PDB file of C-alpha atoms and ligand atoms in Angstrom:
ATOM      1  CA  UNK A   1       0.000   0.000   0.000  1.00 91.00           C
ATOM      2  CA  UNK A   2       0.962   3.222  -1.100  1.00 94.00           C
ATOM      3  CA  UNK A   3      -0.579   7.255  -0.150  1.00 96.00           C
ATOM      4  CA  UNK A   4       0.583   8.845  -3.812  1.00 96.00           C
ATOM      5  CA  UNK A   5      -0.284  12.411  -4.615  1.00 97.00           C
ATOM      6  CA  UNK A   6      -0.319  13.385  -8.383  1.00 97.00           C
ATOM      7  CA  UNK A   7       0.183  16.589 -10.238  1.00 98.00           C
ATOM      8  CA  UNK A   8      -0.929  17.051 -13.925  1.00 96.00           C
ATOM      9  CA  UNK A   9       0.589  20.007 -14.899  1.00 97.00           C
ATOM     10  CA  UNK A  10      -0.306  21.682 -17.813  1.00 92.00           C
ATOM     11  CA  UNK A  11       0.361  25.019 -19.758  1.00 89.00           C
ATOM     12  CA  UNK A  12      -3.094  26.185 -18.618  1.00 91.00           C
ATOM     13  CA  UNK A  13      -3.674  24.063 -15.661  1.00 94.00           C
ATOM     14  CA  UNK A  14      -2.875  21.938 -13.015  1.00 96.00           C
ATOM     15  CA  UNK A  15      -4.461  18.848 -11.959  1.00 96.00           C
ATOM     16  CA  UNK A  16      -3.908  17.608  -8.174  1.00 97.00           C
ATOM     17  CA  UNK A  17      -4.989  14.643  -6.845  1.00 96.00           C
ATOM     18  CA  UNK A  18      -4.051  11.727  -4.103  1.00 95.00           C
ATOM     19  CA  UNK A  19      -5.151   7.909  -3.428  1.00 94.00           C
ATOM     20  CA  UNK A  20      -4.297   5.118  -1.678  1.00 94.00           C
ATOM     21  CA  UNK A  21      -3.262   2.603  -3.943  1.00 92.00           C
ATOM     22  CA  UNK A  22      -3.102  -0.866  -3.427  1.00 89.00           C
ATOM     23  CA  UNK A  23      -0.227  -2.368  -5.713  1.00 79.00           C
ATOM     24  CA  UNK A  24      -0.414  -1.300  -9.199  1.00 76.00           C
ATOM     25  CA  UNK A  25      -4.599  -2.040  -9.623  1.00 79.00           C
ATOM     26  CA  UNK A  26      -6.386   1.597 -10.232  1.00 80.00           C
ATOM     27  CA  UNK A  27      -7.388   3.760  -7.074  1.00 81.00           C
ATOM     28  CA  UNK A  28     -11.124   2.927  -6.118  1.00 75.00           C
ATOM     29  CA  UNK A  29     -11.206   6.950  -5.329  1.00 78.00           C
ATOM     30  CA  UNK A  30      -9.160   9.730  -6.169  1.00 85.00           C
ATOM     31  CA  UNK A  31     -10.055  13.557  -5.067  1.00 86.00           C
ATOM     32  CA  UNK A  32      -9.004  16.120  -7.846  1.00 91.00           C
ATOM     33  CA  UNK A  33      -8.285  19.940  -7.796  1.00 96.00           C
ATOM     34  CA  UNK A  34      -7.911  22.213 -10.539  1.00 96.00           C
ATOM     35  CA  UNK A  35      -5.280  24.945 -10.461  1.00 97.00           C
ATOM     36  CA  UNK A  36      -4.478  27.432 -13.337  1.00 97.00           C
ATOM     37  CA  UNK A  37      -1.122  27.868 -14.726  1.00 96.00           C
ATOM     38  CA  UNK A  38       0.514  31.209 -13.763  1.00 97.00           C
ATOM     39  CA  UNK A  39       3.562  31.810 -12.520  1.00 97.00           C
ATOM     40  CA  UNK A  40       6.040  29.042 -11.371  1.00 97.00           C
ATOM     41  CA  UNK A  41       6.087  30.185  -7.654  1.00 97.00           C
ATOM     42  CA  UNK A  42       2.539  30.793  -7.474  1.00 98.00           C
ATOM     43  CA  UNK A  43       0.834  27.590  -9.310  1.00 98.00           C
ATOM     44  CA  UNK A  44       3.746  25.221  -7.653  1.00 98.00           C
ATOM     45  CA  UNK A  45       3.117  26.549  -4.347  1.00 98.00           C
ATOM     46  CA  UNK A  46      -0.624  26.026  -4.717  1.00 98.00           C
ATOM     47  CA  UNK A  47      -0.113  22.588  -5.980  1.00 98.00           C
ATOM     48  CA  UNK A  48       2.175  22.042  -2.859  1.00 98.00           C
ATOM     49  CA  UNK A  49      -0.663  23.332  -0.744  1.00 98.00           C
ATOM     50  CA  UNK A  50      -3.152  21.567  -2.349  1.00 98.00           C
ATOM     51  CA  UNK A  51      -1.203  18.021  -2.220  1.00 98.00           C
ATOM     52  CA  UNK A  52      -0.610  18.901   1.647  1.00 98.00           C
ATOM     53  CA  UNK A  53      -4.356  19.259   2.370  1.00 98.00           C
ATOM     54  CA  UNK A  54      -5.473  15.750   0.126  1.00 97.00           C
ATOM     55  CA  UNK A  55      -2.497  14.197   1.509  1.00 96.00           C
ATOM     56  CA  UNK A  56      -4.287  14.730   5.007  1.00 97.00           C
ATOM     57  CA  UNK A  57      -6.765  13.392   3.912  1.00 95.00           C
ATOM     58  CA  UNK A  58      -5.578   9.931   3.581  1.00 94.00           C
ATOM     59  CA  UNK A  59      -2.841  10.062   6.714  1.00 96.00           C
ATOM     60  CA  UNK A  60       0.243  11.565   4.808  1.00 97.00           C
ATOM     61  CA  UNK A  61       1.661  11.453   1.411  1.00 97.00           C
ATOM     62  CA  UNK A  62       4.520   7.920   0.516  1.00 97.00           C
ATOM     63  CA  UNK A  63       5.304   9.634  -2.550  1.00 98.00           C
ATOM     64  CA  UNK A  64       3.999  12.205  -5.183  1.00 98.00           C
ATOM     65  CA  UNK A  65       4.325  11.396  -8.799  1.00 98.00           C
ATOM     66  CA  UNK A  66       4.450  14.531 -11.402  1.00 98.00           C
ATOM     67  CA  UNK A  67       3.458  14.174 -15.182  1.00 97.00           C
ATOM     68  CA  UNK A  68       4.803  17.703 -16.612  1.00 96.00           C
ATOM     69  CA  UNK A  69       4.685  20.240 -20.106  1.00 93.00           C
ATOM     70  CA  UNK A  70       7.742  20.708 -21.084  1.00 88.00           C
ATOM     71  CA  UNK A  71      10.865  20.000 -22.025  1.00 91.00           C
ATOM     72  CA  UNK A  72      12.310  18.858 -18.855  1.00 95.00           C
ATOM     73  CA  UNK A  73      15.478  18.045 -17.889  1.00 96.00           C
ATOM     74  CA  UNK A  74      15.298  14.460 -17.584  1.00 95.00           C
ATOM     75  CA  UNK A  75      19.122  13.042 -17.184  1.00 93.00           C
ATOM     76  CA  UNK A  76      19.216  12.186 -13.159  1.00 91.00           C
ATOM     77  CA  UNK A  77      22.680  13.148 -12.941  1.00 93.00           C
ATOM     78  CA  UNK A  78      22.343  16.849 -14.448  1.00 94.00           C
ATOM     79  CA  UNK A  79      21.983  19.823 -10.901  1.00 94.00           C
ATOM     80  CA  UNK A  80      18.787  20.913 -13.442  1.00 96.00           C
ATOM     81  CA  UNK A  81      16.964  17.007 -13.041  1.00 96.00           C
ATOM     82  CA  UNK A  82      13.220  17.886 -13.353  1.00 97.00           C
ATOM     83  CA  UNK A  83      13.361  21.528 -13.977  1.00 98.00           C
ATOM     84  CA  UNK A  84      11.948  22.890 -17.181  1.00 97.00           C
ATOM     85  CA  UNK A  85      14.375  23.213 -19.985  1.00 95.00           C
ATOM     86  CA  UNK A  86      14.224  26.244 -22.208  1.00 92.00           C
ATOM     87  CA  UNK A  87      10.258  26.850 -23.130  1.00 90.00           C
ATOM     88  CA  UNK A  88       8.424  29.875 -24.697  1.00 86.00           C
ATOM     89  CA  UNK A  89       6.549  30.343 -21.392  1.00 90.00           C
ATOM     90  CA  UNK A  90       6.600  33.510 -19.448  1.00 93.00           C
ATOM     91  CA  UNK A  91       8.714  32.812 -16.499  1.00 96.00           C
ATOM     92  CA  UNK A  92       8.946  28.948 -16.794  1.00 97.00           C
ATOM     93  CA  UNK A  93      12.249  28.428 -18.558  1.00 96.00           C
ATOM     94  CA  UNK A  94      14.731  26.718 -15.652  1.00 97.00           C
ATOM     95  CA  UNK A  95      11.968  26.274 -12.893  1.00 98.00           C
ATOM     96  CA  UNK A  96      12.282  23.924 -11.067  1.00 97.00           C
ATOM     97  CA  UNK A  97       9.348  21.806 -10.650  1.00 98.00           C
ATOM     98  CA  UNK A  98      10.985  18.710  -9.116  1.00 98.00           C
ATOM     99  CA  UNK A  99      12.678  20.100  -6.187  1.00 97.00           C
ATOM    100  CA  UNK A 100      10.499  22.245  -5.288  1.00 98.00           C
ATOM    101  CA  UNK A 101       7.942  19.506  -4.721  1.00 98.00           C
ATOM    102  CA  UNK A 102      10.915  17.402  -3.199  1.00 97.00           C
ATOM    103  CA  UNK A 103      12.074  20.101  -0.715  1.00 97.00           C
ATOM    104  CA  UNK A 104       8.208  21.204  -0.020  1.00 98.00           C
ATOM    105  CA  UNK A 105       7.142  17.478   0.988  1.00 98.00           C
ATOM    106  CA  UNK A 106      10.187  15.746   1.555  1.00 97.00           C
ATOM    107  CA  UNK A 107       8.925  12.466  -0.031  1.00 98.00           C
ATOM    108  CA  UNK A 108      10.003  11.062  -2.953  1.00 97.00           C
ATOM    109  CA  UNK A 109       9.055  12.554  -6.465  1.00 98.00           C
ATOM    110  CA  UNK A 110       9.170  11.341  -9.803  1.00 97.00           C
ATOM    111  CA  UNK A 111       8.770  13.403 -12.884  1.00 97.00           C
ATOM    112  CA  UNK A 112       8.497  12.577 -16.722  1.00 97.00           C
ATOM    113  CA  UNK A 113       6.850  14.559 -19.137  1.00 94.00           C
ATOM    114  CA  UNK A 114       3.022  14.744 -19.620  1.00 93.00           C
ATOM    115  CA  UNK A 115       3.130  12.490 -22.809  1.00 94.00           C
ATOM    116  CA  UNK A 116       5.254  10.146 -21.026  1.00 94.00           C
ATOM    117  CA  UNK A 117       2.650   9.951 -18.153  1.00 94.00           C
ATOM    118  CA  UNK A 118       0.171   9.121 -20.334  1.00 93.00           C
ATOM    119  CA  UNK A 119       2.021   6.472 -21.947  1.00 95.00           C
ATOM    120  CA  UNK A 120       2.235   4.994 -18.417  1.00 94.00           C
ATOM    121  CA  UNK A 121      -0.913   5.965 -17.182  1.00 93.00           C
ATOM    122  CA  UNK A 122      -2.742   3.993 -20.474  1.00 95.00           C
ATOM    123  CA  UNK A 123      -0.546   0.994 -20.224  1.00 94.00           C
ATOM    124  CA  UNK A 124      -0.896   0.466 -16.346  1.00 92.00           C
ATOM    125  CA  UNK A 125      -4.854   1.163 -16.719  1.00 92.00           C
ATOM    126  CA  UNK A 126      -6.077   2.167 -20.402  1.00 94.00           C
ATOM    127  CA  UNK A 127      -5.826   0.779 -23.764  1.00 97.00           C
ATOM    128  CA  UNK A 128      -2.233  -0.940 -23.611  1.00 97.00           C
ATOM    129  CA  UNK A 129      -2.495  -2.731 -20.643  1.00 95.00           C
ATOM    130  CA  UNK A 130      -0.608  -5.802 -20.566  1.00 92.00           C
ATOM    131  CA  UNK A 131       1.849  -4.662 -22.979  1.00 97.00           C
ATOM    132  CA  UNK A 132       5.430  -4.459 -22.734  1.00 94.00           C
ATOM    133  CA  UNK A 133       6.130  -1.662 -25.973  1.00 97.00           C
ATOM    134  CA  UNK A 134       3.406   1.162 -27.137  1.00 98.00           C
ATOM    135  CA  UNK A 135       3.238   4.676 -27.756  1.00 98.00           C
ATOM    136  CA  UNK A 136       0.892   7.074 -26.899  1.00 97.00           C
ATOM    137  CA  UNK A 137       0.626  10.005 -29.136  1.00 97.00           C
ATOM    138  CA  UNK A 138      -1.448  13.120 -28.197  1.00 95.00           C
ATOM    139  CA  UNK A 139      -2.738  15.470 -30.777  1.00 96.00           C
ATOM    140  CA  UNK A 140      -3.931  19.289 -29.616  1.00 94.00           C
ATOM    141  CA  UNK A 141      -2.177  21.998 -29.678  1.00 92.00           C
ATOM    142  CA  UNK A 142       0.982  20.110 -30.040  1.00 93.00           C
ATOM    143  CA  UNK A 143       1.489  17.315 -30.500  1.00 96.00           C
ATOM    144  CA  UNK A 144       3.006  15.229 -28.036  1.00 95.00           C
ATOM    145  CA  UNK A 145       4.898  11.169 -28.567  1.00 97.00           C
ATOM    146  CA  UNK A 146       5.232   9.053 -25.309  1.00 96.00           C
ATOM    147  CA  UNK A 147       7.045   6.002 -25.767  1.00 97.00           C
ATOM    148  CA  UNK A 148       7.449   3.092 -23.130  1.00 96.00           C
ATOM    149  CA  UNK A 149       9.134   0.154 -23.601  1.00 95.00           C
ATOM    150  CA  UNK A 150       9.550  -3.066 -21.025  1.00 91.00           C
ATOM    151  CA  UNK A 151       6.821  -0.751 -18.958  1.00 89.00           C
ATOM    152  CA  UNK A 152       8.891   2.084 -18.520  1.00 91.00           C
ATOM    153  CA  UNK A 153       8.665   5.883 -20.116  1.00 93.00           C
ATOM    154  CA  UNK A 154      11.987   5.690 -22.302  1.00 94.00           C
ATOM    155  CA  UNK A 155      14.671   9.045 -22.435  1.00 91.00           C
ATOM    156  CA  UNK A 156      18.179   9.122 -23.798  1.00 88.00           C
ATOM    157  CA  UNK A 157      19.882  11.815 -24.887  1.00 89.00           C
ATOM    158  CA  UNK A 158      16.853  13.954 -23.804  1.00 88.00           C
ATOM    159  CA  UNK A 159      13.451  12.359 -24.429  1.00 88.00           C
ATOM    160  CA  UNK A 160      11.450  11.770 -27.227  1.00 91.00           C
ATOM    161  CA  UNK A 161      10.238  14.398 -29.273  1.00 93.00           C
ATOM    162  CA  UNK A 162       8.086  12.828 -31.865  1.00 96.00           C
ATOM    163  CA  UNK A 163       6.431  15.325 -32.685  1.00 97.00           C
ATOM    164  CA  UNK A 164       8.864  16.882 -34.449  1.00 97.00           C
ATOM    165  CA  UNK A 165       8.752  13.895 -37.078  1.00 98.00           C
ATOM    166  CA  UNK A 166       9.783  14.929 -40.227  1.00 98.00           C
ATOM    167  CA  UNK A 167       6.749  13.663 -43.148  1.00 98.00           C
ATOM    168  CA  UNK A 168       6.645  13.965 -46.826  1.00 98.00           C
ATOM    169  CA  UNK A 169       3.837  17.172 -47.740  1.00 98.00           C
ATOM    170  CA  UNK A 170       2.811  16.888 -51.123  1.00 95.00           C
ATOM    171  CA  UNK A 171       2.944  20.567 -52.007  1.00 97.00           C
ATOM    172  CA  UNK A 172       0.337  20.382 -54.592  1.00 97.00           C
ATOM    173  CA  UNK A 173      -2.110  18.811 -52.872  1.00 97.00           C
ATOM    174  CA  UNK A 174      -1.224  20.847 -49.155  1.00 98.00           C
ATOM    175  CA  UNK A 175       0.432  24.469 -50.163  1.00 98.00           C
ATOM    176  CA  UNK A 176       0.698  25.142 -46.580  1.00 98.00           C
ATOM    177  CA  UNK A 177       3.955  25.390 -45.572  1.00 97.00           C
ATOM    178  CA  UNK A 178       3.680  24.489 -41.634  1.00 98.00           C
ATOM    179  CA  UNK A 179       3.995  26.348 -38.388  1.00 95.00           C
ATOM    180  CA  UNK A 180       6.501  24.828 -36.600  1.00 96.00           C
ATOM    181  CA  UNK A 181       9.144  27.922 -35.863  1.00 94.00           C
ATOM    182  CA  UNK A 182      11.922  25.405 -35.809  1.00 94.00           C
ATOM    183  CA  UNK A 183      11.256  23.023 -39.190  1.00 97.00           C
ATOM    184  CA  UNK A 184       8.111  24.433 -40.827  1.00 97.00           C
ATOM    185  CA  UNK A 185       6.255  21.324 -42.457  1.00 98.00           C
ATOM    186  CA  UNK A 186       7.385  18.410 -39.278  1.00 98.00           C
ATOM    187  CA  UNK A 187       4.755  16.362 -38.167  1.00 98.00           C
ATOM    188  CA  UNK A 188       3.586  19.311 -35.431  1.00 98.00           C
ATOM    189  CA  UNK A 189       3.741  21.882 -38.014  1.00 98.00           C
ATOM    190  CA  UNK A 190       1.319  20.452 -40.283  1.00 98.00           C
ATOM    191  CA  UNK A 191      -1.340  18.398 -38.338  1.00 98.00           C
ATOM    192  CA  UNK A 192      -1.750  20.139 -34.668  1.00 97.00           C
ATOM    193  CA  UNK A 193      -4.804  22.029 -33.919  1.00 97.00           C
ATOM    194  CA  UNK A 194      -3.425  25.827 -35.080  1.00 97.00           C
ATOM    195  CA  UNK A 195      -1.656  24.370 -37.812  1.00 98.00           C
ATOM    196  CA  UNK A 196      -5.285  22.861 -39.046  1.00 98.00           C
ATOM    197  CA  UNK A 197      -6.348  26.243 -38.369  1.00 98.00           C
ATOM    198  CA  UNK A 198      -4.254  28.585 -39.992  1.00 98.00           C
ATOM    199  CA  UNK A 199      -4.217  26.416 -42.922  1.00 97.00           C
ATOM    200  CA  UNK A 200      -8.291  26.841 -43.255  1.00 97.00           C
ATOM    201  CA  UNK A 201      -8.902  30.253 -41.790  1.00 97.00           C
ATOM    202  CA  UNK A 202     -11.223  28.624 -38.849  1.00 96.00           C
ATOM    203  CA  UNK A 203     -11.060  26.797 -35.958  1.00 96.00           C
ATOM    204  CA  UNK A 204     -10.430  23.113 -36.108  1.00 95.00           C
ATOM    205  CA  UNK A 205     -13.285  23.016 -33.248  1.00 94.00           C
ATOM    206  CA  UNK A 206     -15.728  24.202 -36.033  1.00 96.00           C
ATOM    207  CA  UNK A 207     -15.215  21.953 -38.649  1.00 97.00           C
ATOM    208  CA  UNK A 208     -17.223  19.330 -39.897  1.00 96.00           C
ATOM    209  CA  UNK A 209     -15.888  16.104 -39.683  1.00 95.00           C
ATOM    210  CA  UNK A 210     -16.009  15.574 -43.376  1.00 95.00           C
ATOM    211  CA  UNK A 211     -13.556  18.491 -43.926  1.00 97.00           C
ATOM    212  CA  UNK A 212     -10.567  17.682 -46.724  1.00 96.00           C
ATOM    213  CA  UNK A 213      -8.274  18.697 -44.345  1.00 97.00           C
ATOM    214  CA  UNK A 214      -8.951  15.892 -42.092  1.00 98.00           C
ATOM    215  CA  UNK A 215      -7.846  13.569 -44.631  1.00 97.00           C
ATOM    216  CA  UNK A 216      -4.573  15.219 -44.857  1.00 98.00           C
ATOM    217  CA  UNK A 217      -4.328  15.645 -40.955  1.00 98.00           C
ATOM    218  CA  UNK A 218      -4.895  11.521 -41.414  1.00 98.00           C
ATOM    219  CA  UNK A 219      -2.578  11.127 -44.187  1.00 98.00           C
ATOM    220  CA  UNK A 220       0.484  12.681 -41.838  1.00 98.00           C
ATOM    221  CA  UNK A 221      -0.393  11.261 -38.542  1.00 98.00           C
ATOM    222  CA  UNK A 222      -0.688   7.801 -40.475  1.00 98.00           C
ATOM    223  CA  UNK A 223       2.849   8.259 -41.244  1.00 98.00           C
ATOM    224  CA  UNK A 224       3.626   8.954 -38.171  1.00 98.00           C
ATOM    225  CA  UNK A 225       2.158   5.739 -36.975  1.00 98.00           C
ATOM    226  CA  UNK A 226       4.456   4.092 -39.983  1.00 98.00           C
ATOM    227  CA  UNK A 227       7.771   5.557 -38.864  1.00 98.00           C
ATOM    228  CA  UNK A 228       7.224   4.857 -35.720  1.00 98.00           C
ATOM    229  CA  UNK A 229       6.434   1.241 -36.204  1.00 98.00           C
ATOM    230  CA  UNK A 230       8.997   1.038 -38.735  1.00 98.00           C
ATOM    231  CA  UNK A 231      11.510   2.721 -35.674  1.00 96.00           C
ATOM    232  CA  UNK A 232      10.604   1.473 -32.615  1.00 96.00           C
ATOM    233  CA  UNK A 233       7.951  -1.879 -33.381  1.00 96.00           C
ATOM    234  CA  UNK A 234       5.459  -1.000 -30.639  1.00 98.00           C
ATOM    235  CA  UNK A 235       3.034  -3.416 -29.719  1.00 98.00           C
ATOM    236  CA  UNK A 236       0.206  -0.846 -30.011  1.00 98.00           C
ATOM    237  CA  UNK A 237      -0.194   2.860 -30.832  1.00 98.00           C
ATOM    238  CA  UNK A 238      -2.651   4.946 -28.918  1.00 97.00           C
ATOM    239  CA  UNK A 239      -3.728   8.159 -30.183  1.00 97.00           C
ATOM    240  CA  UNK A 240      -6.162  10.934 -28.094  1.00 95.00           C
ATOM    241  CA  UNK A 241      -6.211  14.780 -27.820  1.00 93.00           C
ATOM    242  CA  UNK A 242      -8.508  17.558 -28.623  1.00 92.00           C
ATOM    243  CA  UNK A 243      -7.575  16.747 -32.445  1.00 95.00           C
ATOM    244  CA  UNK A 244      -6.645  13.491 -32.119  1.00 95.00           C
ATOM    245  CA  UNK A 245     -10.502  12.020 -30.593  1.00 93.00           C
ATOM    246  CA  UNK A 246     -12.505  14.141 -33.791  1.00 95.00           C
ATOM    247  CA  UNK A 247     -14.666  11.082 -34.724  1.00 95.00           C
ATOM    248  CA  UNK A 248     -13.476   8.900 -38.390  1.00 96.00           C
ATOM    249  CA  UNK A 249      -9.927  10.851 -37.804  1.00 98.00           C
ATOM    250  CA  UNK A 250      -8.707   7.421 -36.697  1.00 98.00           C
ATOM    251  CA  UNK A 251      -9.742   5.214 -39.504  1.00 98.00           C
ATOM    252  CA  UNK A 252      -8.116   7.856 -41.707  1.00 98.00           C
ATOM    253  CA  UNK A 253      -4.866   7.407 -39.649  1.00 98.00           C
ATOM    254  CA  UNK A 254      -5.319   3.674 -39.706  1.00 98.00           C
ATOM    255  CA  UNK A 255      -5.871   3.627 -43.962  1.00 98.00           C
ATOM    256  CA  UNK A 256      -2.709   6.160 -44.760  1.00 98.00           C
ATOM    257  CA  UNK A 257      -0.673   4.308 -42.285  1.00 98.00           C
ATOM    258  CA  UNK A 258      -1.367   0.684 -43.927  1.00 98.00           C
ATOM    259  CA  UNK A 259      -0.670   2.436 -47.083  1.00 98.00           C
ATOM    260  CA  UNK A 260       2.758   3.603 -45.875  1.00 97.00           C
ATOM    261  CA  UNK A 261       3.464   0.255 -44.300  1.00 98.00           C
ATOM    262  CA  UNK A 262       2.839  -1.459 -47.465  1.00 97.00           C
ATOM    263  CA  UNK A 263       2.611  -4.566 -46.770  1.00 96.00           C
ATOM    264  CA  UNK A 264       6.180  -4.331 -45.039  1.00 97.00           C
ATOM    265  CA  UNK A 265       5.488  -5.439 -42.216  1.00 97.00           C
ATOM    266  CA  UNK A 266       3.563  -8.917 -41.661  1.00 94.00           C
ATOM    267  CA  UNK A 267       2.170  -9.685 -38.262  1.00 97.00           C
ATOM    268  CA  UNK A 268      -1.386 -10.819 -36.657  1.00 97.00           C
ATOM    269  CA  UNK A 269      -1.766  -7.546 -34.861  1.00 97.00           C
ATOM    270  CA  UNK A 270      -1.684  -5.720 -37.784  1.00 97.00           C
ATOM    271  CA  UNK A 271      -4.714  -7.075 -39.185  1.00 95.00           C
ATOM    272  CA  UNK A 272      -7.924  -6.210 -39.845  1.00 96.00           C
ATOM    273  CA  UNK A 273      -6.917  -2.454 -41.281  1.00 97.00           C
ATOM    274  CA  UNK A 274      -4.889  -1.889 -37.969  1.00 98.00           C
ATOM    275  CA  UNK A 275      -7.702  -1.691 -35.873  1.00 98.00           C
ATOM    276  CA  UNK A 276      -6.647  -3.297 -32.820  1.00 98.00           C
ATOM    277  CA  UNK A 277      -3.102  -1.772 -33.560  1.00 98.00           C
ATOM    278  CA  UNK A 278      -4.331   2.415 -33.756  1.00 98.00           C
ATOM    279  CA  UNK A 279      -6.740   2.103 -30.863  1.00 98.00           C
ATOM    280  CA  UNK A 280      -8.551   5.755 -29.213  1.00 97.00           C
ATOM    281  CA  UNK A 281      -7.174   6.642 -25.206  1.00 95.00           C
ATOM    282  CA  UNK A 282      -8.782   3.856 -22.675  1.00 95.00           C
ATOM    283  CA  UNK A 283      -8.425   6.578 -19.952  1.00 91.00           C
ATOM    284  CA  UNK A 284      -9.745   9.717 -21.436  1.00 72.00           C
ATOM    285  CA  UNK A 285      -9.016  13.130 -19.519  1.00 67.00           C
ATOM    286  CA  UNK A 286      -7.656  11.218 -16.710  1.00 75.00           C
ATOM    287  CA  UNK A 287      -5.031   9.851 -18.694  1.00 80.00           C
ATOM    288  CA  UNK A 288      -2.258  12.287 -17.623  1.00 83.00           C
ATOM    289  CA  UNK A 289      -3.359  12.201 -13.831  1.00 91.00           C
ATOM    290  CA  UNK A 290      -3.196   8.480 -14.000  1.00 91.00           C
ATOM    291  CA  UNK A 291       0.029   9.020 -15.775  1.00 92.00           C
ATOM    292  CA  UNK A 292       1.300  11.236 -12.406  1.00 96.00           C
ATOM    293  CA  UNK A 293      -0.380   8.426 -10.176  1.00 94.00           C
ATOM    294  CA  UNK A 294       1.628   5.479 -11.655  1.00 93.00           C
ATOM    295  CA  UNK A 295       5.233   8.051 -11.833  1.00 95.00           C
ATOM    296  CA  UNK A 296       3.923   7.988  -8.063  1.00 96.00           C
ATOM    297  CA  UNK A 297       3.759   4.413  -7.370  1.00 94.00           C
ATOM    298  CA  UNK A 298       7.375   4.065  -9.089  1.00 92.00           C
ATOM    299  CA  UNK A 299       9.087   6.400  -7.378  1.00 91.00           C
ATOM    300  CA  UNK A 300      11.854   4.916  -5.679  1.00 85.00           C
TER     301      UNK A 300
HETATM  302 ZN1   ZN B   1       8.923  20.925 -35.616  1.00 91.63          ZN
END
């Protein structure tokens, strides 16, 4: 048995929650609070409050487990280990999110990246469970690639930005040229929510699901899905966000991503027009939260 407090934090808010959990099943109850994202000092310090008072709640916190925006520092032996890299963010470049939740509570705290608690959070309790490779892409704003392999969130040199995938654009059929500051046309800068946007003058919110540009948004995250595959050989891909749950966006992923594949790759779990293989979030919202609950349980 384990007390674990969580923290979701966000660009625009924070999620904070804490439950008992019994081994690595699914807490029967969790209590959440919602904190916007201000300044560093002021939204840590109310999520430190905030985990304080649940943490009462339930006789004292064992551990808290954070699932963070980013980029974070994520190399253990760097001084900077779970602060915030270098990010467009008022303020937010170099905090320090990990000790400060390390030095407030003085119990252990694990950090990874929001993605990367997803990842864990849907193969611990969502739609991977039971398997030992998948990815768990997120598609909103940015768009955000969690990988885990043999159960854990996976970081090297830093940690995985996939959504900075470079894909082909066919420049007759998609003139625009992408939004990403740093490449233009990568994966990001072609099929995230403002990208959808500025390439069709309205939100992606308001479109109808049979837009054209859905089929391209498909056409690039299904070769997404192919180079990572192709890369990496998860057992399962897992695909949610604002853009990512629009309803049919996923069979369009699933058809341009066969048609990339090619008939490459042979294997059972591919069948069936890769429908067990490109599978919608198990978890929903809670995804991330559950991500920061499991980063929680881990925690050495
Ligand atoms: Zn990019």
């Amino acid at each position: 048995m384990k007390r674990v407090g969580a923290v979701e934090l966000g660009g625009t808010k924070a999620v904070v929650g804490a439950a008992v959990m019994e081994g690595t099943g699914r807490p029967q109850s969790i209590e959440t609070v919602r904190i916007p994202t201000t300044t560093p000092e002021e939204t840590l310090g109310r999520c430190i409050e905030t985990l304080r008072e649940l943490g009462r709640r339930i006789g004292g916190l064992d551990a808290v487990g954070v699932a963070s925006f980013g980029p974070l520092q994520l190399d253990p032996h760097r001084p900077e280990y779970g602060s915030i890299t270098r990010t467009p963010k008022p303020g937010w470049s170099a905090a320090p999110v990990r000790d400060r939740f390390a030095n407030a509570l003085d119990v252990p705290v694990a950090i990874d990246t929001d993605v990367n608690g997803g990842a864990l959070g849907e193969g611990r309790w969502g739609a991977a469970q039971g398997l030992d490779s998948h990815i768990y892409v997120t598609v909103g704003t940015g768009i955000g690639v969690g990988v885990v392999v043999g159960g854990r969130p996976q970081h090297g040199l830093v940690h995985p930005e996939g959504g900075h995938l470079l894909v082909r654009r066919d420049p007759a059929r998609d003139p625009y040229a992408g939004h990403c500051p740093y490449h233009g046309d990568c994966l990001e800068g072609l099929a995230c929510g403002p990208a959808i946007e500025a390439r069709v003058g309205r939100p992606a919110t308001e479109l109808a699901d049979d837009h054209p540009v859905w089929d391209l948004v498909g056409d690039y995250l299904g070769q997404m899905a192919a180079n990572l595959l192709f890369a990496l050989s998860p057992q399962r891909i897992v695909i949610g966000g604002g853009v990512g749950g629009r309803p049919g966006l996923l069979d369009r992923v699933r058809h341009h991503a066969e048609r990339r594949i090619g008939g490459y790759i042979d294997h059972p779990a591919l069948a069936d027009g890769l429908a067990g293989f490109i599978v919608p979030p198990g978890l929903g919202v809670e995804a991330g939260l559950a991500g920061a609950l499991a980063l929680g349980w881990d925690a050495p």
